[in-house]
Each structure stands twice: as C-alpha cells, then as structure tokens.
Amino acid sequence: MADLDRLDLLIAAVEKKHKYRTVCLDFIRHIGGQEIAKRTSLKEAIKSTCSKLHQVSGAFLENRPDFLQWLTELHTLPEELYSEMIKQYCQDKMRSHSSTNERLPILNEFFQKCLKSLAPIHSLLDLGCGFNPLALAWMPLAKDPMYLGIDVLADMTGFDQQFLQHTRIRGRVICKDFLGVLPKQHFQVALVLKIIPLIDQIEKEHTRQWLENIPADHLLVSFPVYSLSRKGKGMLENYTMRFMKMIEGGNWKMERFEFSTELAFLLHHQ
Ligand SMILES: C[S@@+](CC[C@H](N)C(=O)[O-])C[C@H]1O[C@@H](n2cnc3c(N)ncnc32)[C@H](O)[C@@H]1O
C-alpha cells in the first residue's frame, strides 16, 4: 500500500481514539507521516503516533477538564482581567495543566522579572500556549495588548479563546501545529515556554532554524526544571548546555533567569 493511503488509515484510526479526538488534524498528519516513514507495519505506526502525541501534548493535561462547566463559571465572573475573582479563577484552572501548575509558585515574579526590560508588552505570540492566556494578568502588559496563542488541542484552545473574549483581550487562540507554518504577522515578544524539549522529540535537527524563523523581536524561551516524573536531576545544567549550543553563533543578545521551577532565557534579535 502507498504511504499516502497508509497515512489516511492511520489518521482515521487515531481520530477514533477518545483521547486524541481533539488533537488538530495537521498535527496528527505531521507525526503520523514521520512514524509511517520509519515503520513497515501500520499497526506499529499507529501505536507510536499515539505514544508521541501523548508525550508532546496529552501528558500535560491528563484529566480532561469539563470545559462547559468552566465556561458556565467564567460567565458569572467580572469581565475585568485584573479583578480578584478572575485572578482566583485563573489560578484555580491553571492547576489542571502540569506546565502552568508548576509555574504557580513563581507566577508573581516569572513574567515580571523576565519581561521587565521590555515592558509594557503590546503584542505577544504564545507558541504551545496551553493555559497561558490565564496567566495574562501576571504579565507586564500595555493597555490594549494583542495576543495570539497556538496549541494543538481544540477543546483547550476553544476555552482559551472564550477566556480572551470574556476579558476583552484583543487576539485569538488557534488550534494548529506551530511546526507547520508560523504566523505571518510580526510580534514584539514570542513566548516559547517549555516547548523546545518537545520539538527536539519531533524535529531536533530543525529546532534552531525554527527558533530563528519566529516572527518576533524578542523570544522568551524556557525549560522545566523538573520532568513530569519528577526525576529532575541535572535538568538545569543539561538544558543550559543544550540551549547554549543551539543558539551558538546566532545573532542574539541573551539574558538568563533561574527560578525554583523553571529556567528562562530572553533572546533579543541584534
Ligand atoms: C509543556 S506544555 C507548555 C505549555 C505552556 N507553554 C506553558 O509553559 O505553560 C507544551 C504545550 O505545547 C503544545 N504543543 C506541543 N507541540 C505542539 C505543536 N507542534 N504545535 C502547537 N502546540 C504544540 C502541547 O499541546 C502543550 O499544551
């Protein structure tokens, strides 16, 4: 059977699985195409596609939230992003995604410290955003900022989008594979938070080129200090070395920030 026919069968099989029903099609096609090229058996390719989708996306949101219930709750709250009720709601919901949950203990300082030199931020591109729109109230933003978030889970990005609308933030959250095409629009800052280790699992040889192509003046790149399994020994040193090597010889100026749960680098295009 031709690889293209096998890819169609693989996509149909993956889409049928409850756990992957909200992963955007272009991402299943991307990962599935790679796995088909590596394997002779279709069954093996389906299995390894699912496992990769889990590693790079599903694993961070193990217990799927009841988004309808979340939205019902949201619509009873004020529309003001900085109101205490909205901030409490955001902190509560950020616990559901392991990435934003890990950032909660440092939330008051993380964006303020990392983005201080650029404040106020007037446009933000958030690649692999997860529930990061819920952290907007903790960022040093300009009065009417523009936000574009991208992630591969349709139910999550749908919720994020409703959150932006409720709090009247200009912008969108779209369900797309950011390794496919990057936006054409230019941004002041791009957030590349805890996603480089995931890109390394899919396109390691292209990670540097991908980073260079991000349409923003400044990139805030971060790495987790702990792994999901909490065996984080040496991650700080390993990620620092990996990142230094990756940007070696590039036309960037860099600042480094270390927090108890995250390591961050702010890159400025020269
Ligand atoms: C480790 S989490 C980081 C989430 C967020 N950046 C943060 O730091 O809180 C990685 C996120 O990237 C998303 N993701 C992974 N690969 C992606 C891709 N190729 N395109 C878009 N989103 C992707 C996952 O679905 C997941 O929500």
GROMACS .gro file of C-alpha atoms and ligand atoms in nm:
model
  297
    1MET     CA    1   0.000   0.000   0.000
    2ALA     CA    2   0.127   0.353  -0.078
    3ASP     CA    3   0.244   0.565   0.218
    4LEU     CA    4  -0.030   0.823   0.148
    5ASP     CA    5  -0.305   0.559   0.175
    6ARG     CA    6  -0.146   0.425   0.492
    7LEU     CA    7  -0.139   0.778   0.633
    8ASP     CA    8  -0.514   0.819   0.569
    9LEU     CA    9  -0.580   0.490   0.751
   10LEU     CA   10  -0.354   0.595   1.037
   11ILE     CA   11  -0.530   0.934   1.074
   12ALA     CA   12  -0.873   0.768   1.075
   13ALA     CA   13  -0.757   0.518   1.342
   14VAL     CA   14  -0.604   0.787   1.566
   15GLU     CA   15  -0.904   1.022   1.535
   16LYS     CA   16  -1.131   0.740   1.654
   17LYS     CA   17  -0.948   0.715   1.985
   18HIS     CA   18  -1.124   0.913   2.258
   19LYS     CA   19  -0.800   1.051   2.400
   20TYR     CA   20  -0.686   1.207   2.070
   21ARG     CA   21  -1.024   1.325   1.939
   22THR     CA   22  -0.943   1.692   1.992
   23VAL     CA   23  -0.587   1.692   1.851
   24CYS     CA   24  -0.579   1.904   1.535
   25LEU     CA   25  -0.559   1.712   1.211
   26ASP     CA   26  -0.242   1.879   1.076
   27PHE     CA   27  -0.052   1.766   1.386
   28ILE     CA   28  -0.172   1.402   1.358
   29ARG     CA   29  -0.073   1.414   0.990
   30HIS     CA   30   0.273   1.553   1.073
   31ILE     CA   31   0.353   1.295   1.346
   32GLY     CA   32   0.178   1.010   1.163
   33GLY     CA   33   0.373   1.081   0.843
   34GLN     CA   34   0.703   1.057   1.032
   35GLU     CA   35   0.604   0.731   1.202
   36ILE     CA   36   0.483   0.570   0.877
   37ALA     CA   37   0.815   0.653   0.712
   38LYS     CA   38   1.002   0.482   0.998
   39ARG     CA   39   0.792   0.163   1.024
   40THR     CA   40   0.678  -0.118   0.799
   41SER     CA   41   0.370  -0.214   1.000
   42LEU     CA   42   0.069   0.021   1.002
   43LYS     CA   43  -0.030  -0.108   1.347
   44GLU     CA   44   0.312  -0.014   1.486
   45ALA     CA   45   0.294   0.330   1.321
   46ILE     CA   46  -0.049   0.397   1.481
   47LYS     CA   47   0.082   0.289   1.819
   48SER     CA   48   0.393   0.505   1.802
   49THR     CA   49   0.193   0.806   1.672
   50CYS     CA   50  -0.040   0.783   1.974
   51SER     CA   51   0.253   0.749   2.208
   52LYS     CA   52   0.424   1.057   2.061
   53LEU     CA   53   0.101   1.261   2.071
   54HIS     CA   54   0.076   1.170   2.436
   55GLN     CA   55   0.438   1.267   2.512
   56VAL     CA   56   0.427   1.606   2.342
   57SER     CA   57   0.073   1.712   2.427
   58GLY     CA   58  -0.172   1.484   2.610
   59ALA     CA   59   0.058   1.407   2.903
   60PHE     CA   60   0.034   1.765   3.032
   61LEU     CA   61  -0.344   1.754   3.060
   62GLU     CA   62  -0.411   1.406   3.198
   63ASN     CA   63  -0.755   1.473   3.350
   64ARG     CA   64  -0.956   1.642   3.079
   65PRO     CA   65  -1.136   1.943   3.232
   66ASP     CA   66  -1.511   1.987   3.196
   67PHE     CA   67  -1.480   2.295   2.974
   68LEU     CA   68  -1.857   2.353   2.960
   69GLN     CA   69  -1.865   2.376   3.338
   70TRP     CA   70  -1.557   2.604   3.333
   71LEU     CA   71  -1.729   2.839   3.085
   72THR     CA   72  -2.053   2.848   3.283
   73GLU     CA   73  -1.848   2.952   3.585
   74LEU     CA   74  -1.649   3.208   3.381
   75HIS     CA   75  -1.964   3.379   3.258
   76THR     CA   76  -2.073   3.453   3.616
   77LEU     CA   77  -1.747   3.646   3.679
   78PRO     CA   78  -1.648   4.009   3.608
   79GLU     CA   79  -1.501   4.085   3.265
   80GLU     CA   80  -1.208   4.277   3.414
   81LEU     CA   81  -0.884   4.076   3.366
   82TYR     CA   82  -0.730   4.214   3.685
   83SER     CA   83  -1.030   4.159   3.913
   84GLU     CA   84  -0.954   3.939   4.213
   85MET     CA   85  -1.235   3.697   4.118
   86ILE     CA   86  -1.096   3.644   3.768
   87LYS     CA   87  -0.741   3.604   3.902
   88GLN     CA   88  -0.860   3.346   4.154
   89TYR     CA   89  -1.046   3.158   3.877
   90CYS     CA   90  -0.733   3.162   3.657
   91GLN     CA   91  -0.506   3.030   3.931
   92ASP     CA   92  -0.753   2.755   4.005
   93LYS     CA   93  -0.782   2.644   3.640
   94MET     CA   94  -0.406   2.668   3.575
   95ARG     CA   95  -0.365   2.376   3.816
   96SER     CA   96  -0.515   2.145   3.555
   97HIS     CA   97  -0.221   2.168   3.313
   98SER     CA   98   0.107   2.046   3.457
   99SER     CA   99   0.306   2.327   3.291
  100THR     CA  100   0.103   2.617   3.428
  101ASN     CA  101   0.062   2.434   3.759
  102GLU     CA  102   0.441   2.418   3.801
  103ARG     CA  103   0.459   2.793   3.737
  104LEU     CA  104   0.203   2.887   4.005
  105PRO     CA  105   0.458   2.915   4.291
  106ILE     CA  106   0.664   3.162   4.081
  107LEU     CA  107   0.378   3.327   3.892
  108ASN     CA  108   0.407   3.662   4.072
  109GLU     CA  109   0.771   3.703   3.968
  110PHE     CA  110   0.820   3.495   3.650
  111PHE     CA  111   0.681   3.726   3.378
  112GLN     CA  112   0.751   4.045   3.573
  113LYS     CA  113   1.123   3.965   3.602
  114CYS     CA  114   1.174   3.807   3.261
  115LEU     CA  115   0.986   4.075   3.064
  116LYS     CA  116   1.075   4.380   3.278
  117SER     CA  117   1.323   4.521   3.026
  118LEU     CA  118   1.057   4.512   2.751
  119ALA     CA  119   0.751   4.633   2.942
  120PRO     CA  120   0.488   4.731   2.860
  121ILE     CA  121   0.427   4.442   2.621
  122HIS     CA  122   0.194   4.536   2.335
  123SER     CA  123   0.191   4.216   2.127
  124LEU     CA  124   0.251   3.853   2.224
  125LEU     CA  125   0.278   3.531   2.027
  126ASP     CA  126   0.243   3.227   2.254
  127LEU     CA  127   0.362   2.903   2.092
  128GLY     CA  128   0.224   2.585   2.255
  129CYS     CA  129   0.025   2.811   2.485
  130GLY     CA  130  -0.156   2.550   2.697
  131PHE     CA  131  -0.349   2.756   2.956
  132ASN     CA  132  -0.113   3.053   2.939
  133PRO     CA  133  -0.387   3.303   2.841
  134LEU     CA  134  -0.499   3.254   3.203
  135ALA     CA  135  -0.163   3.400   3.312
  136LEU     CA  136  -0.206   3.727   3.119
  137ALA     CA  137  -0.298   3.919   3.435
  138TRP     CA  138   0.051   3.843   3.572
  139MET     CA  139   0.235   3.978   3.264
  140PRO     CA  140   0.358   4.339   3.233
  141LEU     CA  141   0.119   4.430   2.952
  142ALA     CA  142   0.041   4.755   2.771
  143LYS     CA  143  -0.313   4.895   2.795
  144ASP     CA  144  -0.465   4.719   2.493
  145PRO     CA  145  -0.230   4.426   2.414
  146MET     CA  146  -0.270   4.185   2.126
  147TYR     CA  147  -0.232   3.811   2.195
  148LEU     CA  148  -0.208   3.513   1.959
  149GLY     CA  149  -0.191   3.166   2.117
  150ILE     CA  150  -0.133   2.840   1.928
  151ASP     CA  151  -0.178   2.486   2.056
  152VAL     CA  152  -0.285   2.151   1.911
  153LEU     CA  153  -0.581   2.065   2.139
  154ALA     CA  154  -0.909   2.202   2.003
  155ASP     CA  155  -1.109   2.189   2.329
  156MET     CA  156  -0.833   2.370   2.519
  157THR     CA  157  -0.778   2.640   2.255
  158GLY     CA  158  -1.158   2.682   2.229
  159PHE     CA  159  -1.173   2.750   2.603
  160ASP     CA  160  -0.872   2.987   2.586
  161GLN     CA  161  -1.042   3.180   2.306
  162GLN     CA  162  -1.360   3.221   2.514
  163PHE     CA  163  -1.147   3.345   2.801
  164LEU     CA  164  -0.993   3.617   2.579
  165GLN     CA  165  -1.339   3.719   2.463
  166HIS     CA  166  -1.477   3.733   2.817
  167THR     CA  167  -1.190   3.951   2.942
  168ARG     CA  168  -1.196   4.158   2.620
  169ILE     CA  169  -0.834   4.087   2.526
  170ARG     CA  170  -0.765   4.154   2.160
  171GLY     CA  171  -0.648   3.845   1.971
  172ARG     CA  172  -0.712   3.476   1.917
  173VAL     CA  173  -0.613   3.127   2.024
  174ILE     CA  174  -0.594   2.884   1.735
  175CYS     CA  175  -0.565   2.507   1.707
  176LYS     CA  176  -0.262   2.441   1.483
  177ASP     CA  177   0.074   2.267   1.461
  178PHE     CA  178   0.327   2.550   1.503
  179LEU     CA  179   0.588   2.337   1.328
  180GLY     CA  180   0.373   2.358   1.011
  181VAL     CA  181   0.355   2.730   0.947
  182LEU     CA  182   0.436   3.019   1.175
  183PRO     CA  183   0.213   3.332   1.163
  184LYS     CA  184   0.298   3.600   0.906
  185GLN     CA  185   0.219   3.883   1.147
  186HIS     CA  186   0.513   4.028   1.346
  187PHE     CA  187   0.509   4.041   1.731
  188GLN     CA  188   0.702   4.227   1.998
  189VAL     CA  189   0.751   3.913   2.210
  190ALA     CA  190   0.712   3.539   2.146
  191LEU     CA  191   0.668   3.301   2.439
  192VAL     CA  192   0.841   2.968   2.375
  193LEU     CA  193   0.774   2.824   2.718
  194LYS     CA  194   0.878   2.465   2.791
  195ILE     CA  195   0.834   2.351   2.432
  196ILE     CA  196   1.191   2.313   2.300
  197PRO     CA  197   1.233   1.968   2.463
  198LEU     CA  198   0.912   1.865   2.279
  199ILE     CA  199   1.026   1.999   1.942
  200ASP     CA  200   1.352   1.812   1.997
  201GLN     CA  201   1.147   1.492   2.006
  202ILE     CA  202   0.995   1.565   1.665
  203GLU     CA  203   1.233   1.784   1.461
  204LYS     CA  204   1.559   1.803   1.659
  205GLU     CA  205   1.773   1.893   1.361
  206HIS     CA  206   1.540   2.185   1.272
  207THR     CA  207   1.483   2.335   1.619
  208ARG     CA  208   1.739   2.613   1.574
  209GLN     CA  209   1.605   2.711   1.231
  210TRP     CA  210   1.250   2.710   1.367
  211LEU     CA  211   1.354   2.941   1.651
  212GLU     CA  212   1.520   3.181   1.405
  213ASN     CA  213   1.203   3.196   1.196
  214ILE     CA  214   0.972   3.303   1.480
  215PRO     CA  215   0.832   3.644   1.379
  216ALA     CA  216   0.910   3.841   1.697
  217ASP     CA  217   1.170   4.095   1.815
  218HIS     CA  218   1.227   3.912   2.144
  219LEU     CA  219   1.185   3.547   2.243
  220LEU     CA  220   1.122   3.429   2.598
  221VAL     CA  221   1.233   3.064   2.593
  222SER     CA  222   1.201   2.842   2.899
  223PHE     CA  223   1.273   2.490   3.019
  224PRO     CA  224   1.124   2.286   3.303
  225VAL     CA  225   1.348   2.223   3.599
  226TYR     CA  226   1.161   1.901   3.682
  227SER     CA  227   1.034   1.634   3.447
  228LEU     CA  228   0.674   1.508   3.468
  229SER     CA  229   0.804   1.206   3.655
  230ARG     CA  230   0.986   1.440   3.899
  231LYS     CA  231   1.326   1.285   3.828
  232GLY     CA  232   1.479   1.623   3.752
  233LYS     CA  233   1.841   1.573   3.846
  234GLY     CA  234   2.075   1.765   3.621
  235MET     CA  235   1.799   1.915   3.405
  236LEU     CA  236   1.917   2.270   3.474
  237GLU     CA  237   2.271   2.200   3.356
  238ASN     CA  238   2.160   1.982   3.065
  239TYR     CA  239   1.910   2.234   2.929
  240THR     CA  240   2.152   2.525   2.976
  241MET     CA  241   2.416   2.336   2.776
  242ARG     CA  242   2.167   2.226   2.511
  243PHE     CA  243   2.037   2.580   2.468
  244MET     CA  244   2.379   2.748   2.461
  245LYS     CA  245   2.488   2.506   2.192
  246MET     CA  246   2.168   2.558   1.998
  247ILE     CA  247   2.199   2.938   1.978
  248GLU     CA  248   2.579   2.937   1.932
  249GLY     CA  249   2.689   3.181   1.661
  250GLY     CA  250   2.340   3.329   1.632
  251ASN     CA  251   2.265   3.698   1.608
  252TRP     CA  252   2.110   3.724   1.954
  253LYS     CA  253   2.175   3.901   2.282
  254MET     CA  254   2.069   3.690   2.579
  255GLU     CA  255   1.956   3.726   2.942
  256ARG     CA  256   1.921   3.423   3.174
  257PHE     CA  257   1.674   3.383   3.463
  258GLU     CA  258   1.663   3.098   3.711
  259PHE     CA  259   1.354   3.018   3.919
  260SER     CA  260   1.274   2.730   4.153
  261THR     CA  261   1.060   2.552   3.890
  262GLU     CA  262   1.176   2.699   3.557
  263LEU     CA  263   1.484   2.816   3.370
  264ALA     CA  264   1.430   3.103   3.125
  265PHE     CA  265   1.625   3.288   2.855
  266LEU     CA  266   1.525   3.617   2.697
  267LEU     CA  267   1.667   3.649   2.346
  268HIS     CA  268   1.690   3.983   2.168
  269HIS     CA  269   1.746   3.991   1.791
  270GLN     CA  270   2.051   4.211   1.726
  271LIG     C1  271   0.495   2.158   2.811
  271LIG     S1  272   0.346   2.229   2.759
  271LIG     C2  273   0.381   2.404   2.776
  271LIG     C3  274   0.258   2.488   2.782
  271LIG     C4  275   0.285   2.639   2.801
  271LIG     N1  276   0.377   2.690   2.703
  271LIG     C5  277   0.337   2.666   2.939
  271LIG     O1  278   0.459   2.679   2.955
  271LIG     O2  279   0.258   2.670   3.032
  271LIG     C6  280   0.354   2.210   2.585
  271LIG     C7  281   0.230   2.258   2.510
  271LIG     O3  282   0.266   2.267   2.372
  271LIG     C8  283   0.164   2.209   2.293
  271LIG     N2  284   0.230   2.162   2.169
  271LIG     C9  285   0.323   2.063   2.157
  271LIG     N3  286   0.363   2.052   2.029
  271LIG    C10  287   0.294   2.148   1.959
  271LIG    C11  288   0.292   2.186   1.821
  271LIG     N4  289   0.370   2.125   1.731
  271LIG     N5  290   0.211   2.288   1.782
  271LIG    C12  291   0.132   2.353   1.876
  271LIG     N6  292   0.129   2.320   2.008
  271LIG    C13  293   0.210   2.219   2.049
  271LIG    C14  294   0.106   2.098   2.382
  271LIG     O4  295  -0.025   2.063   2.345
  271LIG    C15  296   0.115   2.161   2.521
  271LIG     O5  297  -0.003   2.232   2.555
   0.00000   0.00000   0.00000
